[in-house]
Tab-separated table of N, CA and C in Angstrom:
chain	number	residue	atom	x	y	z
Q	665	UNK	N	-8.978	5.906	-13.637
Q	665	UNK	CA	-8.334	6.322	-12.370
Q	665	UNK	C	-9.173	6.207	-11.391
Q	666	UNK	N	-10.761	6.205	-12.602
Q	666	UNK	CA	-11.967	6.854	-11.404
Q	666	UNK	C	-12.080	5.142	-11.366
Q	667	UNK	N	-11.527	4.326	-11.691
Q	667	UNK	CA	-12.598	2.877	-11.734
Q	667	UNK	C	-11.659	2.256	-10.047
Q	668	UNK	N	-10.103	2.996	-10.418
Q	668	UNK	CA	-9.109	2.343	-9.661
Q	668	UNK	C	-9.389	2.737	-8.220
Q	669	UNK	N	-9.792	4.680	-8.044
Q	669	UNK	CA	-10.024	4.949	-6.715
Q	669	UNK	C	-11.589	3.793	-6.262
Q	670	UNK	N	-12.364	3.834	-7.050
Q	670	UNK	CA	-13.864	3.068	-6.567
Q	670	UNK	C	-13.687	1.736	-5.627
Q	671	UNK	N	-12.941	0.767	-6.540
Q	671	UNK	CA	-12.379	-0.612	-6.571
Q	671	UNK	C	-11.631	-0.484	-5.243
Q	672	UNK	N	-10.285	0.734	-4.763
Q	672	UNK	CA	-9.426	0.130	-3.516
Q	672	UNK	C	-9.369	1.595	-2.605
Q	673	UNK	N	-10.117	2.527	-2.504
Q	673	UNK	CA	-10.267	3.385	-1.495
Q	673	UNK	C	-11.741	2.977	-0.914
Q	674	UNK	N	-12.043	2.582	0.310
Q	674	UNK	CA	-10.908	2.604	1.460
Q	674	UNK	C	-10.097	1.767	1.462
Q	675	UNK	N	-8.664	2.129	1.518
Q	675	UNK	CA	-8.035	0.515	0.857
Q	675	UNK	C	-7.729	-0.252	1.984
Q	676	UNK	N	-7.204	-1.409	1.730
Q	676	UNK	CA	-6.638	-2.547	2.854
Q	676	UNK	C	-5.935	-1.865	3.258
Q	677	UNK	N	-4.968	-2.165	4.916
Q	677	UNK	CA	-4.288	-1.816	5.692
Q	677	UNK	C	-2.707	-2.314	5.126
Q	678	UNK	N	-3.321	-3.890	4.383
Q	678	UNK	CA	-2.381	-4.731	3.353
Q	678	UNK	C	-1.972	-3.350	1.842
Q	679	UNK	N	-2.897	-2.924	1.442
Q	679	UNK	CA	-2.723	-2.546	0.305
Q	679	UNK	C	-2.260	-1.284	1.159
Q	680	UNK	N	-2.186	-0.150	1.931
Q	680	UNK	CA	-1.609	0.555	1.826
Q	680	UNK	C	0.022	0.470	2.722
Q	681	UNK	N	-0.183	-0.309	3.206
Q	681	UNK	CA	1.348	-0.642	3.461
Q	681	UNK	C	2.370	-1.259	2.327
Q	682	UNK	N	1.704	-1.918	1.461
Q	682	UNK	CA	2.621	-2.504	0.225
Q	682	UNK	C	2.395	-0.937	-0.555
Q	683	UNK	N	1.960	-0.318	-1.050
Q	683	UNK	CA	2.010	0.805	-1.753
Q	683	UNK	C	3.168	1.701	-1.081
Q	684	UNK	N	2.673	2.128	0.505
Q	684	UNK	CA	3.572	2.965	0.617
Q	684	UNK	C	5.084	2.308	0.996
Q	685	UNK	N	5.252	0.889	1.289
Q	685	UNK	CA	6.949	0.078	0.709
Q	685	UNK	C	7.424	0.579	-0.298
Q	686	UNK	N	6.505	0.627	-1.443
Q	686	UNK	CA	6.753	0.737	-2.838
Q	686	UNK	C	7.511	2.598	-3.317
Q	687	UNK	N	7.342	3.205	-2.157
Q	687	UNK	CA	8.672	4.134	-1.931
Q	687	UNK	C	9.881	4.537	-3.102
Q	688	UNK	N	10.095	3.183	-3.023
Q	688	UNK	CA	11.599	2.560	-3.476
Q	688	UNK	C	11.060	1.177	-4.185
Q	689	UNK	N	11.686	1.020	-5.311
Q	689	UNK	CA	11.292	-0.577	-5.840
Q	689	UNK	C	11.276	-1.589	-4.893
Q	690	UNK	N	11.241	-2.322	-4.726
Q	690	UNK	CA	11.746	-3.590	-3.583
Q	690	UNK	C	10.737	-5.288	-4.222
Q	691	UNK	N	11.665	-5.522	-4.325
Q	691	UNK	CA	10.876	-7.559	-4.250
Q	691	UNK	C	10.478	-7.885	-3.510
Q	692	UNK	N	9.442	-9.080	-2.905
Q	692	UNK	CA	8.459	-9.115	-2.333
Q	692	UNK	C	8.713	-9.250	-0.781
Q	693	UNK	N	9.899	-10.191	-0.519
Q	693	UNK	CA	10.860	-9.805	0.989
Q	693	UNK	C	10.530	-8.662	1.327
Q	694	UNK	N	11.673	-7.843	0.554
Q	694	UNK	CA	11.766	-6.645	0.525
Q	694	UNK	C	10.801	-5.400	1.396
Q	695	UNK	N	9.676	-5.640	0.666
Q	695	UNK	CA	7.938	-4.943	0.823
Q	695	UNK	C	7.621	-6.295	2.025
Q	696	UNK	N	7.782	-6.952	2.220
Q	696	UNK	CA	7.533	-7.527	3.863
Q	696	UNK	C	8.103	-7.625	4.757
Q	697	UNK	N	9.472	-6.807	4.519
Q	697	UNK	CA	10.320	-6.481	6.092
Q	697	UNK	C	10.243	-4.813	5.955
Q	698	UNK	N	9.852	-4.894	5.196
Q	698	UNK	CA	10.048	-3.333	5.206
Q	698	UNK	C	8.551	-2.598	6.132
Q	699	UNK	N	7.538	-3.743	5.567
Q	699	UNK	CA	6.405	-3.233	6.470
Q	699	UNK	C	6.564	-3.830	7.747
Q	700	UNK	N	7.326	-4.553	8.054
Q	700	UNK	CA	7.275	-4.734	8.969
Q	700	UNK	C	8.152	-3.606	9.976
Q	701	UNK	N	9.230	-3.445	9.434
Q	701	UNK	CA	10.043	-2.076	10.514
Q	701	UNK	C	8.710	-0.846	10.685
Q	702	UNK	N	8.652	-0.491	9.130
Q	702	UNK	CA	7.140	0.646	9.531
Q	702	UNK	C	6.318	0.891	10.337
Q	703	UNK	N	5.679	-0.404	10.515
Q	703	UNK	CA	4.839	-0.699	11.654
Q	703	UNK	C	5.021	-1.408	12.830
Q	704	UNK	N	6.501	-1.100	12.866
Q	704	UNK	CA	6.970	-1.595	14.333
Q	704	UNK	C	6.497	-3.059	14.784
Q	705	UNK	N	6.789	-3.596	13.722
Q	705	UNK	CA	6.708	-5.021	13.571
Q	705	UNK	C	4.663	-5.715	14.016
Q	706	UNK	N	4.153	-4.631	14.001
Q	706	UNK	CA	2.655	-4.714	14.074
Q	706	UNK	C	1.902	-5.442	13.016
Q	707	UNK	N	2.590	-5.041	11.783
Q	707	UNK	CA	2.076	-5.681	10.676
Q	707	UNK	C	3.021	-6.818	10.300
Q	708	UNK	N	2.752	-7.894	10.356
Q	708	UNK	CA	3.471	-9.396	9.338
Q	708	UNK	C	2.916	-9.668	8.603
Q	709	UNK	N	2.530	-8.982	7.357
Q	709	UNK	CA	2.388	-10.000	6.121
Q	709	UNK	C	2.959	-11.628	6.085
Q	710	UNK	N	1.504	-12.407	5.543
Q	710	UNK	CA	2.177	-13.512	5.526
Q	710	UNK	C	2.180	-13.434	3.334
Q	711	UNK	N	3.396	-14.451	2.946
Q	711	UNK	CA	3.879	-14.334	1.804
Q	711	UNK	C	2.431	-14.216	0.897
Q	712	UNK	N	1.322	-15.192	0.934
Q	712	UNK	CA	-0.080	-15.419	0.177
Q	712	UNK	C	0.109	-13.880	0.193
Q	713	UNK	N	-0.440	-13.566	1.169
Q	713	UNK	CA	-1.818	-11.887	0.798
Q	713	UNK	C	-0.844	-11.881	0.496
Q	714	UNK	N	0.950	-11.329	0.483
Q	714	UNK	CA	1.967	-10.120	-0.118
Q	714	UNK	C	1.335	-10.486	-1.531
Q	715	UNK	N	1.354	-11.762	-2.255
Q	715	UNK	CA	1.739	-11.965	-3.501
Q	715	UNK	C	0.310	-11.883	-4.431
Q	716	UNK	N	-1.000	-12.110	-3.367
Q	716	UNK	CA	-2.399	-11.684	-4.145
Q	716	UNK	C	-2.388	-10.222	-3.881
Q	717	UNK	N	-1.768	-10.366	-3.413
Q	717	UNK	CA	-2.105	-8.547	-3.593
Q	717	UNK	C	-1.817	-7.840	-4.407
Q	718	UNK	N	-0.429	-8.087	-4.570
Q	718	UNK	CA	0.560	-7.449	-5.598
Q	718	UNK	C	0.149	-7.924	-7.514
Q	719	UNK	N	-0.343	-9.382	-7.465
Q	719	UNK	CA	-0.697	-9.850	-8.508
Q	719	UNK	C	-1.779	-8.983	-8.898
Q	720	UNK	N	-3.232	-8.956	-8.365
Q	720	UNK	CA	-4.082	-7.880	-7.908
Q	720	UNK	C	-3.866	-6.627	-8.294
Q	721	UNK	N	-2.991	-5.660	-8.285
Q	721	UNK	CA	-2.372	-4.280	-7.905
Q	721	UNK	C	-2.346	-4.399	-9.587
Q	722	UNK	N	-0.846	-5.077	-9.636
Q	722	UNK	CA	-0.332	-5.122	-10.948
Q	722	UNK	C	-1.598	-5.402	-12.067
Q	723	UNK	N	-2.004	-6.871	-12.118
Q	723	UNK	CA	-3.627	-6.678	-12.371
Q	723	UNK	C	-4.452	-4.940	-13.625
Q	724	UNK	N	-4.181	-4.143	-12.284
Q	724	UNK	CA	-5.122	-2.808	-12.249
Q	724	UNK	C	-4.152	-1.685	-12.414
Q	725	UNK	N	-3.025	-2.127	-13.078
Q	725	UNK	CA	-2.546	-0.741	-13.527
Q	725	UNK	C	-1.650	-0.144	-11.969
Q	726	UNK	N	-1.445	-0.781	-10.856
Q	726	UNK	CA	-1.560	0.052	-10.153
Q	726	UNK	C	0.046	0.046	-9.556
Q	727	UNK	N	0.504	-1.271	-10.128
Q	727	UNK	CA	2.018	-1.522	-9.997
Q	727	UNK	C	2.253	-2.347	-10.998
Q	728	UNK	N	3.942	-2.009	-11.269
Q	728	UNK	CA	4.158	-2.653	-12.744
Q	728	UNK	C	5.748	-3.472	-11.562
Q	729	UNK	N	5.855	-4.832	-12.919
Q	729	UNK	CA	7.094	-5.835	-12.160
Q	729	UNK	C	8.171	-5.443	-13.707
Q	730	UNK	N	9.457	-5.673	-12.846
Q	730	UNK	CA	10.779	-6.310	-13.767
Q	730	UNK	C	11.263	-7.018	-13.213
Q	731	UNK	N	12.482	-7.496	-13.851
Q	731	UNK	CA	13.444	-8.450	-12.918
Q	731	UNK	C	15.245	-7.593	-13.277
Q	732	UNK	N	15.598	-7.670	-11.461
Q	732	UNK	CA	16.867	-6.877	-11.337
Q	732	UNK	C	17.528	-7.667	-12.536
Q	733	UNK	N	18.778	-7.216	-11.915
Q	733	UNK	CA	20.067	-8.354	-12.033
Q	733	UNK	C	20.279	-9.875	-11.241
Q	734	UNK	N	19.570	-10.072	-10.366
Q	734	UNK	CA	19.935	-10.952	-9.875
Q	734	UNK	C	18.278	-11.813	-10.200
Q	735	UNK	N	17.621	-11.771	-10.783
Q	735	UNK	CA	16.585	-12.410	-11.523
Q	735	UNK	C	15.484	-12.709	-9.901
Q	736	UNK	N	15.439	-11.330	-9.857
Q	736	UNK	CA	14.359	-11.381	-8.222
Q	736	UNK	C	13.360	-10.338	-9.236
Q	737	UNK	N	12.264	-11.027	-8.266
Q	737	UNK	CA	10.932	-10.158	-9.177
Q	737	UNK	C	10.901	-8.842	-8.428
Q	738	UNK	N	10.967	-7.598	-8.906
Q	738	UNK	CA	11.185	-6.424	-8.042
Q	738	UNK	C	9.531	-5.711	-8.801
Q	739	UNK	N	9.202	-4.913	-8.002
Q	739	UNK	CA	7.782	-4.469	-7.829
Q	739	UNK	C	7.722	-2.990	-7.940
Q	740	UNK	N	7.300	-1.878	-8.305
Q	740	UNK	CA	7.639	-0.597	-8.575
Q	740	UNK	C	5.662	0.202	-8.346
Q	741	UNK	N	5.411	1.027	-7.818
Q	741	UNK	CA	4.545	2.008	-7.985
Q	741	UNK	C	4.081	2.551	-10.097
Q	742	UNK	N	2.962	2.682	-9.740
Q	742	UNK	CA	2.877	3.527	-11.624
Q	742	UNK	C	2.248	5.007	-10.975
Q	743	UNK	N	2.150	5.355	-11.795
Q	743	UNK	CA	1.707	7.406	-11.423
Q	743	UNK	C	0.191	6.476	-10.973
Q	744	UNK	N	-0.406	5.554	-11.117
Q	744	UNK	CA	-2.121	5.808	-11.095
Q	744	UNK	C	-1.578	4.843	-9.632
Q	745	UNK	N	-1.192	4.085	-9.704
Q	745	UNK	CA	-0.724	3.826	-7.887
Q	745	UNK	C	-0.470	5.408	-7.545
Q	746	UNK	N	0.714	5.905	-7.821
Q	746	UNK	CA	0.702	7.081	-6.584
Q	746	UNK	C	-0.627	8.202	-6.988
Q	747	UNK	N	-1.486	7.948	-7.219
Q	747	UNK	CA	-2.593	8.777	-7.208
Q	747	UNK	C	-2.827	8.064	-6.063
Q	748	UNK	N	-3.167	6.877	-6.464
Q	748	UNK	CA	-3.902	6.374	-5.725
Q	748	UNK	C	-3.773	6.363	-3.988
Q	749	UNK	N	-2.455	5.882	-4.071
Q	749	UNK	CA	-1.806	6.385	-2.542
Q	749	UNK	C	-2.046	8.004	-2.049
Q	750	UNK	N	-1.712	8.993	-3.203
Q	750	UNK	CA	-2.091	10.566	-2.348
Q	750	UNK	C	-3.660	10.403	-1.765
Q	751	UNK	N	-4.152	9.993	-2.499
Q	751	UNK	CA	-5.565	10.135	-2.373
Q	751	UNK	C	-6.458	9.710	-0.885
Q	752	UNK	N	-5.788	8.158	-0.903
Q	752	UNK	CA	-6.100	7.119	0.540
Q	752	UNK	C	-5.460	8.042	1.752
Q	753	UNK	N	-4.177	9.116	1.324
Q	753	UNK	CA	-3.537	9.518	2.345
Q	753	UNK	C	-4.497	10.786	3.013
Q	754	UNK	N	-4.859	11.687	1.499
Q	754	UNK	CA	-5.628	12.691	1.725
Q	754	UNK	C	-7.305	12.148	3.462
Q	755	UNK	N	-8.218	10.714	2.512
Q	755	UNK	CA	-8.902	10.684	2.793
Q	755	UNK	C	-8.224	9.827	4.601
Q	756	UNK	N	-7.245	9.399	4.510
Q	756	UNK	CA	-7.061	9.277	6.540
Q	756	UNK	C	-6.455	10.594	6.809
Q	757	UNK	N	-5.955	11.467	6.507
Q	757	UNK	CA	-6.170	12.738	6.986
Q	757	UNK	C	-7.110	13.567	7.271
Q	758	UNK	N	-7.933	13.345	6.350
Q	758	UNK	CA	-9.559	13.815	6.636
Q	758	UNK	C	-9.860	13.146	8.464
Q	759	UNK	N	-10.047	11.903	8.189
Q	759	UNK	CA	-10.132	10.725	9.050
Q	759	UNK	C	-9.928	10.710	10.832
Q	760	UNK	N	-8.475	10.992	10.105
Q	760	UNK	CA	-7.978	11.769	11.248
Q	760	UNK	C	-8.563	12.715	12.086
Q	761	UNK	N	-8.284	13.675	11.454
Q	761	UNK	CA	-9.274	15.184	11.897
Q	761	UNK	C	-10.307	15.318	12.787
Q	762	UNK	N	-10.900	14.098	11.918
Q	762	UNK	CA	-12.377	14.323	12.703
Q	762	UNK	C	-12.113	13.491	13.643
Q	763	UNK	N	-11.540	12.469	13.735
Q	763	UNK	CA	-10.554	11.963	15.396
Q	763	UNK	C	-10.667	12.264	16.201
Q	764	UNK	N	-10.103	13.658	16.417
Q	764	UNK	CA	-9.368	14.233	17.013
Q	764	UNK	C	-10.461	15.355	17.456
Q	765	UNK	N	-11.112	15.877	16.345
Q	765	UNK	CA	-12.377	16.622	17.071
Q	765	UNK	C	-13.014	16.422	17.971
Q	766	UNK	N	-13.367	15.284	17.011
Q	766	UNK	CA	-14.431	14.276	18.373
Q	766	UNK	C	-14.142	13.494	20.058
Q	767	UNK	N	-12.659	13.533	19.648
Q	767	UNK	CA	-12.567	12.305	21.012
Q	767	UNK	C	-12.608	12.568	22.474
Q	768	UNK	N	-13.046	13.978	22.639
Q	768	UNK	CA	-13.232	14.178	24.367
Q	768	UNK	C	-14.788	13.510	24.287
Q	769	UNK	N	-15.210	13.531	23.211
Q	769	UNK	CA	-16.671	13.062	23.774
Q	769	UNK	C	-17.219	11.828	23.567
Q	770	UNK	N	-14.952	10.836	23.715
Q	770	UNK	CA	-15.375	9.619	24.537
Q	770	UNK	C	-14.207	9.163	25.086
Q	771	UNK	N	-13.473	10.447	25.356
Q	771	UNK	CA	-12.192	9.826	26.502
Q	771	UNK	C	-13.224	10.232	27.840
């Protein structure tokens, strides 16, 4: 697990939103649409970016893959992936807390 944490944290925005999207299993296009929805269309992932990141995450044990009844490839977060996203969320909370604490000096 430590090796995965060092490899992914801090996470790229793409990886972060992909893992957030996998709160429930989804196929690639479902991930793209979900990321677009939860980011208010600020993030629009290209298929090459998504599938490249998914392949890397699968290789690292962060997600797993299966085919559903419609023969679509569906992605699901693993326990390692859950620990990874939890660690990144904690890091972001600390970052946000520090930003709020010191924002007055810059505004």
